[in-house]
Each structure stands twice: as C-alpha cells, then as structure tokens.
XYZ file of C-alpha atoms in Angstrom:
247
model
C 3.873 -65.051 -44.743
C 8.156 -64.544 -45.899
C 10.474 -66.361 -47.166
C 14.387 -65.253 -45.737
C 16.482 -67.250 -48.369
C 20.409 -67.114 -46.438
C 23.116 -67.814 -49.202
C 26.590 -68.789 -48.309
C 29.418 -67.257 -50.512
C 31.448 -68.746 -53.071
C 34.176 -70.829 -52.135
C 37.021 -68.245 -51.123
C 40.609 -68.551 -50.961
C 41.437 -70.667 -48.938
C 45.720 -71.151 -48.317
C 46.035 -67.482 -50.505
C 47.305 -64.695 -49.168
C 44.166 -63.447 -48.890
C 41.728 -65.540 -47.647
C 38.658 -63.033 -48.101
C 38.049 -63.134 -51.402
C 36.294 -65.435 -53.633
C 38.124 -68.184 -55.802
C 37.565 -68.588 -59.235
C 35.628 -71.721 -58.663
C 33.777 -69.262 -56.018
C 33.619 -66.463 -59.010
C 31.847 -69.113 -60.857
C 29.662 -70.531 -57.877
C 28.060 -67.417 -58.226
C 27.360 -66.650 -61.500
C 25.514 -69.832 -61.595
C 23.526 -69.095 -58.429
C 22.655 -65.869 -60.770
C 22.140 -67.023 -63.611
C 19.799 -69.584 -62.253
C 17.695 -67.227 -60.566
C 16.913 -64.735 -63.186
C 15.856 -68.354 -65.652
C 13.791 -69.254 -62.758
C 12.160 -65.968 -62.429
C 12.862 -66.168 -59.396
C 13.222 -62.855 -57.652
C 13.775 -60.720 -54.021
C 12.280 -57.437 -52.748
C 15.496 -56.897 -50.151
C 18.806 -58.188 -50.395
C 21.242 -58.034 -47.683
C 25.260 -59.104 -46.924
C 27.562 -59.384 -44.957
C 30.977 -57.161 -44.720
C 33.515 -59.548 -45.841
C 34.818 -59.448 -49.813
C 33.344 -62.732 -49.896
C 29.970 -62.346 -48.798
C 29.681 -58.248 -50.891
C 31.207 -59.812 -53.866
C 29.159 -62.535 -53.989
C 26.158 -61.195 -53.286
C 27.003 -58.266 -55.916
C 27.549 -61.628 -58.673
C 23.557 -62.835 -57.709
C 22.539 -59.728 -58.232
C 23.701 -59.221 -61.032
C 23.114 -62.135 -62.689
C 19.642 -62.901 -61.104
C 17.918 -59.160 -61.845
C 17.867 -58.400 -58.415
C 17.692 -55.394 -55.792
C 21.752 -54.134 -54.771
C 22.877 -55.468 -51.805
C 22.855 -53.467 -48.399
C 25.110 -54.042 -46.344
C 24.682 -55.158 -42.523
C 27.462 -55.170 -40.572
C 25.782 -58.149 -37.938
C 25.294 -60.702 -40.797
C 29.410 -61.309 -40.327
C 30.559 -64.792 -39.282
C 32.042 -65.797 -36.867
C 35.221 -63.306 -35.340
C 37.267 -66.006 -34.130
C 40.112 -64.682 -36.003
C 42.130 -63.865 -33.167
C 42.359 -67.124 -32.605
C 44.087 -68.642 -35.534
C 46.014 -65.434 -35.833
C 47.848 -64.460 -32.303
C 45.898 -67.619 -30.221
C 47.131 -71.057 -31.501
C 50.850 -71.520 -29.498
C 49.091 -70.515 -26.314
C 46.363 -72.631 -26.839
C 48.544 -75.928 -28.166
C 50.110 -75.596 -24.567
C 47.792 -75.792 -22.891
C 45.735 -78.199 -25.013
C 48.037 -80.658 -26.663
C 45.426 -82.197 -29.189
C 45.409 -78.959 -30.754
C 48.968 -79.725 -31.065
C 48.905 -82.967 -32.886
C 46.087 -81.737 -35.252
C 48.310 -79.211 -36.455
C 51.293 -81.211 -36.341
C 49.446 -82.919 -38.942
C 48.138 -80.431 -40.957
C 52.075 -79.053 -41.347
C 52.691 -82.680 -42.721
C 49.772 -83.584 -45.067
C 50.928 -83.759 -48.877
C 48.571 -81.938 -51.745
C 46.241 -79.024 -50.781
C 42.641 -81.740 -50.671
C 44.630 -83.316 -47.125
C 45.662 -79.832 -46.223
C 42.851 -78.850 -46.031
C 41.528 -82.193 -44.386
C 43.884 -81.410 -41.863
C 43.686 -77.847 -41.261
C 39.463 -78.919 -40.603
C 39.709 -81.008 -37.780
C 42.372 -78.402 -36.655
C 39.599 -75.498 -37.099
C 36.930 -78.120 -35.801
C 38.457 -78.912 -32.540
C 39.459 -75.042 -31.586
C 36.403 -73.987 -32.163
C 34.143 -76.996 -30.781
C 36.117 -74.957 -27.224
C 36.473 -71.857 -28.500
C 32.701 -72.794 -27.936
C 32.322 -74.218 -24.640
C 33.440 -71.275 -23.507
C 36.877 -72.376 -22.778
C 39.414 -71.189 -24.856
C 39.244 -67.227 -22.695
C 41.255 -65.614 -25.762
C 41.675 -61.768 -26.184
C 39.719 -59.770 -28.823
C 37.134 -62.670 -29.985
C 33.777 -62.511 -29.898
C 32.378 -65.399 -27.447
C 29.822 -68.388 -28.279
C 26.613 -66.558 -26.896
C 28.205 -62.912 -28.553
C 28.197 -64.470 -31.677
C 24.644 -65.779 -30.981
C 22.981 -62.651 -29.369
C 24.353 -61.262 -32.440
C 23.095 -62.985 -35.477
C 18.733 -64.000 -33.676
C 18.638 -60.522 -33.633
C 19.684 -59.215 -37.143
C 17.609 -62.816 -38.422
C 14.948 -60.976 -36.220
C 15.051 -57.002 -37.466
C 15.314 -57.946 -41.060
C 11.815 -60.086 -40.446
C 10.876 -57.111 -39.062
C 11.648 -55.252 -41.417
C 10.237 -57.560 -44.058
C 6.768 -59.227 -43.001
C 4.992 -60.366 -46.038
C 8.036 -59.570 -48.261
C 10.882 -61.702 -49.906
C 14.293 -61.521 -47.959
C 17.596 -62.601 -49.589
C 20.812 -62.412 -47.462
C 24.417 -63.550 -48.679
C 26.759 -64.504 -45.469
C 28.867 -66.732 -43.784
C 28.102 -70.560 -42.991
C 27.619 -69.339 -39.233
C 25.408 -67.294 -38.866
C 22.995 -69.687 -41.768
C 24.231 -72.537 -38.803
C 22.843 -69.713 -36.472
C 19.320 -69.674 -38.642
C 18.914 -74.126 -38.776
C 19.053 -73.117 -34.684
C 16.668 -70.822 -34.598
C 13.719 -72.753 -37.002
C 15.032 -75.971 -35.291
C 16.364 -75.589 -31.963
C 19.666 -77.476 -32.247
C 22.043 -77.783 -29.833
C 25.094 -75.535 -29.604
C 27.912 -78.539 -30.740
C 24.615 -79.527 -33.115
C 24.611 -76.243 -35.098
C 28.631 -75.849 -34.437
C 29.056 -78.762 -36.708
C 26.263 -78.208 -39.149
C 28.052 -74.581 -40.146
C 31.049 -77.279 -40.875
C 27.980 -78.261 -43.837
C 26.799 -75.850 -45.989
C 27.479 -75.840 -49.023
C 29.279 -72.658 -51.139
C 26.538 -70.832 -52.747
C 24.277 -72.963 -50.385
C 20.561 -71.678 -50.449
C 18.798 -72.107 -47.266
C 15.072 -70.700 -46.698
C 12.717 -69.594 -44.046
C 9.428 -68.779 -43.332
C 8.576 -66.140 -41.414
C 5.746 -64.347 -39.955
C 4.761 -61.201 -37.596
C 3.126 -63.142 -34.150
C 1.163 -65.669 -33.722
C 2.749 -70.578 -34.146
C 2.696 -71.759 -37.523
C 0.034 -74.726 -35.968
C -3.761 -74.069 -35.696
C -5.043 -73.535 -32.387
C -2.082 -72.204 -30.776
C -1.715 -69.107 -28.754
C -0.183 -66.213 -30.965
C 3.413 -64.875 -29.497
C 5.985 -62.768 -30.044
C 7.656 -60.876 -33.571
C 10.183 -63.788 -35.335
C 8.866 -66.398 -33.051
C 7.556 -67.686 -36.204
C 9.757 -68.740 -37.715
C 9.996 -72.534 -40.071
C 12.776 -74.299 -42.233
C 11.150 -74.412 -45.846
C 15.005 -75.544 -47.505
C 18.236 -76.233 -46.131
C 21.774 -76.344 -47.759
C 20.250 -76.183 -51.538
C 22.989 -76.007 -54.478
C 20.093 -76.602 -57.015
C 22.403 -74.706 -59.880
C 25.695 -76.423 -59.460
C 25.095 -79.147 -61.832
C 28.495 -80.965 -61.876
C 30.186 -82.719 -59.152
C 33.116 -80.844 -59.326
C 31.481 -78.128 -58.307
C 30.324 -78.410 -54.627
C 32.800 -77.459 -52.872
C 32.442 -76.475 -48.567
C 35.436 -74.740 -47.442
C-alpha cells in the first residue's frame, strides 16, 4: 500500500503584477508545514511538484524544512490552464454572457482587498462553470476534459512508479480536486466547487496499491484504480486562523 500526499501551494500574490509567486504569508505557510513535518518525523520517498513558481517554491521550502528529497518537476501537475480566458477573452465573454459583465462591474466597484478578492472569486467561479460545460471554446484554453485526462494520467503514473512508497506532490487546487474526484466519483461540478475550497498549503492524503479493490472479496482491477481518500484539505501546521487562506 502506498500513500500519496497532495499539497496545495502556499498563498500566491493575488492582485500583484506577477501572481505566480508566493506572498509573504505563502512563504510562511510553507515554512510552517516543513517544520511540522520535521517535528512529527513525516517522511516521503519521492517528492514531485508542478511547473509553476508558486508550486516549486512551496515544495523547495517544505522539503528543506522537513529534510525531504529534492522535488522533481512534472509538467502534468500544472493547474488547469485557463489563464488566456482572463488575459485575452474576457471582453468577448462579457458581451456573450451578461452575468459575467455584472460580476466584473461588482469587482471594479469593490472597496478594499478583501471585498475585491471575494468579488473576483465570484467572477472566476462563474467563468469556470461555463468553461467546465464547454460553453466558451476560447483559443489557447485547455478544455475541462483535457485537464481531467492530464491529471488522471499523471496521478496514475505516479502510483505505478511509487508502489508501496510515500509520495508527496506539490501542486494547485484544481489537481487536488481531480484527485478527490478520482477517489470519490464526485460529479464534475462538485469537483470544480471543491477546488475553490482547497486551502493554501493544505494536505490531502490518498491510499493506493497495485491492483484489486480495497474491499475484501471484490474482483481485482487495474493499477491506478485502487485509490481511496484518507484525509482532505488539512492544515495542522496553521495554528493561527489568520494563516488559513484559500486564495
């Protein structure tokens, strides 16, 4: 039996010129997780991370603090690739979907970083629901089904390679939600909604093995199908409520 721990990156720099870097709090979240794992003697045989700076930097900080193997980057652990939606296509989406324009106006009118972040989250969520249903078709945007297939493949590959081992993956909320869907058969909309709830630097753990059901007396199945949820979205290293964030 192997254990797969998926860690979401620490808080990124929302509303900064470069989002893809850890905020000061994000750096602290990663340091606290590394110290927690070192204190509890948590170890992993293999450590992987996605290609984004925020994913790699979180992995580096935690690995250094906990004494883990150096992280190996896997492109397939990247977050859902929807940036072109927000960088290039929003004006045309506003014209086609009036409720998105309304949410955008509300975000522009929001006063302060807290209300603005909440308003952006509503716009982001509404846009991704259209994306999930295949109603956008924007150029350069990874479709939902392609994202699902990419994550399922990399998680299956990691399981096959890590049979009987403890493996840590540093990634983003969408990938964590896809792992949750694999383990629990969540509907697509529920899986996407779960992604919005994944806390920064949280740990979600899964058990896996090389064929057969976890239940006695059931028929054996292919490698990668024995994948069950052990824990989800835990932050034992964040003792101060102010350190707990989802964006």
